[in-house]
Amino acid sequence: MQILEQPETAETTYKTHEVEGFLDLFFYRRIGYWLAQAFARLKITPAGVSLLGALCGVMAGHLYFYRNLAINVAGMALHVCANALDNADGQLARLTKAGSRKGRIIDSLADHLVFVSIYVHLTLRYLVQGASPLVCLLAIAAGISHALQGAAADYFRASYLYFVKRRKSFADLDSSAGLRLDYRSLSWSDQPWHKLLLALYWNFTRQQEMLSPHLRRLREISIRLFPQEIPEWFKTRYQRVASPMFKLWGLLMTNTRMLILFILLFIGQPVWYFWLEVTLFNLLLAYLIYRQERMAQSLMELATTAR
């Protein structure tokens, strides 16, 4: 693996400014760019970086098990490292032109492993202290909520990149129908690992499309109406109506979750994190899906009438 084109600045490895959060732009992306350059020189693949980040995150989750603030702070440091590596893997893929569907699947799987570790260890933290077994149900509900929130936020961001930036090299907006065909073309005996990854990604994509059926339909219509290239007038309109929602979607992404979790660990009440997931964050998700669906419906009407 080698750098084909050396970018002049870290900004050339960003997805786009609109979809990057404040902490990403001024902290994680800058560290990620430096790490990406180092990993490129060491010939480490983006998937390797994703797995290294997952290892740091899983270890962080374990350190959250202990009711000791110093140990928890060490876990927070590892959690920050995991997030920095999560940024670096994508930047490395863009830096080396090594982006792929398989890499995106491994990156998503690594993210899920990190938060599974966190949820499991926080639950065990309370169980060993004599908490009611009902905390397990709360943790499961919070974990499912987290997965749905993350899927919807990722779908909105990927859709924006698809319609406004159309950077196919690292922002493909895959469909569950296409993934199903690819999945069925693989054999468990010949390619078990690849088929397993594709099965997980197919399921993830189906969840996204179920959460936002109008956005899925908008993609289908755009392929039919604009087979070669999405026209500038449509890109401009999509950008204008979608951009105001990014700050709210950002509240459902990793940086916000980490900040809230760190605060709750400092005050010794991380179980409140579960309650926030199933209440406030779910209410925000419902509101954003409502707005997203209305936006997609209006854009469908615009595309069909203007065409």
Tab-separated table of N, CA and C in Angstrom, residues 43-121:
chain	number	residue	atom	x	y	z
A	43	LYS	N	2.792	0.781	6.017
A	43	LYS	CA	2.043	-0.135	5.157
A	43	LYS	C	0.978	-0.926	5.927
A	44	ILE	N	0.356	-0.267	6.894
A	44	ILE	CA	-0.760	-0.852	7.634
A	44	ILE	C	-2.055	-0.493	6.920
A	45	THR	N	-2.931	-1.452	6.740
A	45	THR	CA	-4.170	-1.235	5.995
A	45	THR	C	-5.211	-0.509	6.850
A	46	PRO	N	-6.198	0.131	6.218
A	46	PRO	CA	-7.284	0.750	6.985
A	46	PRO	C	-8.013	-0.252	7.871
A	47	ALA	N	-8.202	-1.488	7.390
A	47	ALA	CA	-8.865	-2.509	8.205
A	47	ALA	C	-8.044	-2.815	9.450
A	48	GLY	N	-6.733	-2.837	9.304
A	48	GLY	CA	-5.865	-3.064	10.453
A	48	GLY	C	-6.000	-1.966	11.487
A	49	VAL	N	-6.123	-0.721	11.016
A	49	VAL	CA	-6.310	0.415	11.925
A	49	VAL	C	-7.659	0.304	12.627
A	50	SER	N	-8.707	-0.114	11.896
A	50	SER	CA	-10.031	-0.286	12.498
A	50	SER	C	-9.984	-1.307	13.630
A	51	LEU	N	-9.292	-2.408	13.403
A	51	LEU	CA	-9.200	-3.457	14.416
A	51	LEU	C	-8.380	-2.995	15.612
A	52	LEU	N	-7.341	-2.210	15.368
A	52	LEU	CA	-6.562	-1.655	16.477
A	52	LEU	C	-7.425	-0.716	17.314
A	53	GLY	N	-8.240	0.099	16.652
A	53	GLY	CA	-9.153	0.980	17.363
A	53	GLY	C	-10.174	0.192	18.168
A	54	ALA	N	-10.677	-0.916	17.581
A	54	ALA	CA	-11.632	-1.760	18.301
A	54	ALA	C	-11.002	-2.347	19.554
A	55	LEU	N	-9.736	-2.755	19.464
A	55	LEU	CA	-9.035	-3.301	20.623
A	55	LEU	C	-8.954	-2.264	21.742
A	56	CYS	N	-8.604	-1.035	21.391
A	56	CYS	CA	-8.538	0.037	22.399
A	56	CYS	C	-9.910	0.276	23.016
A	57	GLY	N	-10.948	0.286	22.185
A	57	GLY	CA	-12.285	0.544	22.680
A	57	GLY	C	-12.813	-0.567	23.568
A	58	VAL	N	-12.536	-1.818	23.209
A	58	VAL	CA	-12.972	-2.946	24.033
A	58	VAL	C	-12.273	-2.911	25.393
A	59	MET	N	-10.987	-2.573	25.387
A	59	MET	CA	-10.259	-2.444	26.650
A	59	MET	C	-10.820	-1.296	27.487
A	60	ALA	N	-11.203	-0.207	26.829
A	60	ALA	CA	-11.811	0.915	27.545
A	60	ALA	C	-13.095	0.476	28.229
A	61	GLY	N	-13.905	-0.292	27.510
A	61	GLY	CA	-15.138	-0.790	28.099
A	61	GLY	C	-14.885	-1.610	29.346
A	62	HIS	N	-13.850	-2.440	29.317
A	62	HIS	CA	-13.516	-3.242	30.494
A	62	HIS	C	-13.134	-2.353	31.678
A	63	LEU	N	-12.395	-1.296	31.422
A	63	LEU	CA	-11.967	-0.414	32.513
A	63	LEU	C	-13.130	0.377	33.104
A	64	TYR	N	-14.226	0.491	32.361
A	64	TYR	CA	-15.412	1.151	32.904
A	64	TYR	C	-16.147	0.256	33.906
A	65	PHE	N	-15.794	-1.014	33.953
A	65	PHE	CA	-16.413	-1.939	34.894
A	65	PHE	C	-16.095	-1.577	36.347
A	66	TYR	N	-14.921	-1.034	36.590
A	66	TYR	CA	-14.459	-0.814	37.957
A	66	TYR	C	-15.002	0.502	38.528
A	67	ARG	N	-15.375	0.466	39.807
A	67	ARG	CA	-15.838	1.672	40.488
A	67	ARG	C	-14.635	2.412	41.074
A	68	ASN	N	-13.746	2.788	40.218
A	68	ASN	CA	-12.529	3.502	40.599
A	68	ASN	C	-12.279	4.567	39.545
A	69	LEU	N	-12.332	5.825	39.951
A	69	LEU	CA	-12.265	6.916	38.979
A	69	LEU	C	-10.959	6.912	38.204
A	70	ALA	N	-9.841	6.595	38.871
A	70	ALA	CA	-8.553	6.585	38.178
A	70	ALA	C	-8.553	5.538	37.057
A	71	ILE	N	-9.109	4.360	37.345
A	71	ILE	CA	-9.193	3.315	36.318
A	71	ILE	C	-10.148	3.746	35.207
A	72	ASN	N	-11.255	4.374	35.589
A	72	ASN	CA	-12.199	4.878	34.580
A	72	ASN	C	-11.560	5.925	33.678
A	73	VAL	N	-10.746	6.797	34.250
A	73	VAL	CA	-10.052	7.825	33.454
A	73	VAL	C	-9.101	7.161	32.457
A	74	ALA	N	-8.432	6.088	32.887
A	74	ALA	CA	-7.579	5.347	31.963
A	74	ALA	C	-8.424	4.783	30.819
A	75	GLY	N	-9.645	4.321	31.155
A	75	GLY	CA	-10.557	3.843	30.122
A	75	GLY	C	-10.970	4.958	29.175
A	76	MET	N	-11.202	6.141	29.716
A	76	MET	CA	-11.545	7.287	28.872
A	76	MET	C	-10.416	7.597	27.891
A	77	ALA	N	-9.169	7.523	28.364
A	77	ALA	CA	-8.019	7.786	27.494
A	77	ALA	C	-7.972	6.770	26.356
A	78	LEU	N	-8.221	5.501	26.695
A	78	LEU	CA	-8.261	4.470	25.658
A	78	LEU	C	-9.428	4.689	24.701
A	79	HIS	N	-10.544	5.166	25.249
A	79	HIS	CA	-11.719	5.439	24.421
A	79	HIS	C	-11.422	6.551	23.415
A	80	VAL	N	-10.716	7.585	23.858
A	80	VAL	CA	-10.318	8.673	22.964
A	80	VAL	C	-9.371	8.140	21.887
A	81	CYS	N	-8.454	7.271	22.278
A	81	CYS	CA	-7.541	6.658	21.307
A	81	CYS	C	-8.317	5.852	20.270
A	82	ALA	N	-9.323	5.108	20.753
A	82	ALA	CA	-10.148	4.314	19.839
A	82	ALA	C	-10.866	5.207	18.838
A	83	ASN	N	-11.386	6.334	19.300
A	83	ASN	CA	-12.085	7.252	18.402
A	83	ASN	C	-11.129	7.903	17.420
A	84	ALA	N	-9.913	8.221	17.876
A	84	ALA	CA	-8.913	8.788	16.977
A	84	ALA	C	-8.553	7.788	15.880
A	85	LEU	N	-8.417	6.524	16.250
A	85	LEU	CA	-8.110	5.488	15.260
A	85	LEU	C	-9.290	5.258	14.327
A	86	ASP	N	-10.505	5.417	14.853
A	86	ASP	CA	-11.704	5.287	14.024
A	86	ASP	C	-11.738	6.373	12.963
A	87	ASN	N	-11.253	7.555	13.297
A	87	ASN	CA	-11.122	8.618	12.300
A	87	ASN	C	-9.979	8.323	11.340
A	88	ALA	N	-8.877	7.818	11.880
A	88	ALA	CA	-7.675	7.600	11.078
A	88	ALA	C	-7.872	6.542	10.003
A	89	ASP	N	-8.694	5.511	10.278
A	89	ASP	CA	-8.839	4.450	9.272
A	89	ASP	C	-9.471	4.980	7.991
A	90	GLY	N	-10.496	5.827	8.132
A	90	GLY	CA	-11.112	6.418	6.948
A	90	GLY	C	-10.180	7.386	6.242
A	91	GLN	N	-9.436	8.174	7.025
A	91	GLN	CA	-8.491	9.113	6.421
A	91	GLN	C	-7.368	8.367	5.703
A	92	LEU	N	-6.942	7.251	6.273
A	92	LEU	CA	-5.926	6.433	5.614
A	92	LEU	C	-6.454	5.872	4.300
A	93	ALA	N	-7.710	5.438	4.297
A	93	ALA	CA	-8.306	4.910	3.071
A	93	ALA	C	-8.352	5.970	1.984
A	94	ARG	N	-8.683	7.212	2.362
A	94	ARG	CA	-8.733	8.285	1.379
A	94	ARG	C	-7.322	8.725	0.966
A	95	LEU	N	-6.408	8.691	1.903
A	95	LEU	CA	-5.032	9.094	1.619
A	95	LEU	C	-4.369	8.151	0.628
A	96	THR	N	-4.634	6.865	0.780
A	96	THR	CA	-3.986	5.844	-0.047
A	96	THR	C	-4.872	5.334	-1.178
A	97	LYS	N	-6.073	5.919	-1.305
A	97	LYS	CA	-7.046	5.483	-2.311
A	97	LYS	C	-7.370	4.002	-2.137
A	98	ALA	N	-7.477	3.570	-0.871
A	98	ALA	CA	-7.713	2.153	-0.571
A	98	ALA	C	-9.106	1.906	-0.009
A	99	GLY	N	-10.028	2.841	-0.193
A	99	GLY	CA	-11.374	2.666	0.323
A	99	GLY	C	-12.098	1.525	-0.378
A	100	SER	N	-12.889	0.786	0.375
A	100	SER	CA	-13.624	-0.348	-0.181
A	100	SER	C	-14.839	-0.648	0.689
A	101	ARG	N	-15.776	-1.396	0.129
A	101	ARG	CA	-16.947	-1.797	0.895
A	101	ARG	C	-16.525	-2.655	2.088
A	102	LYS	N	-15.597	-3.584	1.871
A	102	LYS	CA	-15.138	-4.459	2.944
A	102	LYS	C	-14.545	-3.646	4.090
A	103	GLY	N	-13.798	-2.617	3.740
A	103	GLY	CA	-13.217	-1.761	4.776
A	103	GLY	C	-14.280	-1.046	5.578
A	104	ARG	N	-15.344	-0.574	4.901
A	104	ARG	CA	-16.429	0.109	5.603
A	104	ARG	C	-17.168	-0.847	6.535
A	105	ILE	N	-17.307	-2.102	6.084
A	105	ILE	CA	-17.993	-3.086	6.926
A	105	ILE	C	-17.173	-3.372	8.180
A	106	ILE	N	-15.875	-3.557	8.013
A	106	ILE	CA	-15.006	-3.830	9.162
A	106	ILE	C	-14.994	-2.644	10.110
A	107	ASP	N	-14.988	-1.435	9.576
A	107	ASP	CA	-15.019	-0.233	10.403
A	107	ASP	C	-16.309	-0.185	11.222
A	108	SER	N	-17.435	-0.477	10.585
A	108	SER	CA	-18.719	-0.479	11.292
A	108	SER	C	-18.748	-1.567	12.356
A	109	LEU	N	-18.225	-2.746	12.029
A	109	LEU	CA	-18.189	-3.843	12.985
A	109	LEU	C	-17.321	-3.482	14.186
A	110	ALA	N	-16.196	-2.807	13.928
A	110	ALA	CA	-15.315	-2.382	15.020
A	110	ALA	C	-16.032	-1.408	15.947
A	111	ASP	N	-16.782	-0.472	15.372
A	111	ASP	CA	-17.540	0.486	16.189
A	111	ASP	C	-18.544	-0.230	17.088
A	112	HIS	N	-19.220	-1.232	16.540
A	112	HIS	CA	-20.204	-1.971	17.334
A	112	HIS	C	-19.540	-2.771	18.457
A	113	LEU	N	-18.377	-3.340	18.176
A	113	LEU	CA	-17.678	-4.099	19.210
A	113	LEU	C	-17.312	-3.208	20.391
A	114	VAL	N	-16.900	-1.977	20.108
A	114	VAL	CA	-16.518	-1.045	21.169
A	114	VAL	C	-17.704	-0.789	22.096
A	115	PHE	N	-18.861	-0.475	21.519
A	115	PHE	CA	-19.991	-0.137	22.379
A	115	PHE	C	-20.645	-1.360	23.001
A	116	VAL	N	-20.520	-2.526	22.389
A	116	VAL	CA	-20.967	-3.753	23.051
A	116	VAL	C	-20.152	-3.972	24.314
A	117	SER	N	-18.844	-3.773	24.220
A	117	SER	CA	-17.980	-3.915	25.398
A	117	SER	C	-18.380	-2.925	26.485
A	118	ILE	N	-18.651	-1.687	26.098
A	118	ILE	CA	-19.022	-0.662	27.072
A	118	ILE	C	-20.342	-1.016	27.752
A	119	TYR	N	-21.338	-1.418	26.976
A	119	TYR	CA	-22.652	-1.738	27.544
A	119	TYR	C	-22.569	-2.952	28.458
A	120	VAL	N	-21.844	-3.976	28.022
A	120	VAL	CA	-21.733	-5.195	28.826
A	120	VAL	C	-21.023	-4.908	30.142
A	121	HIS	N	-19.922	-4.182	30.086
A	121	HIS	CA	-19.146	-3.934	31.305
A	121	HIS	C	-19.854	-2.976	32.263
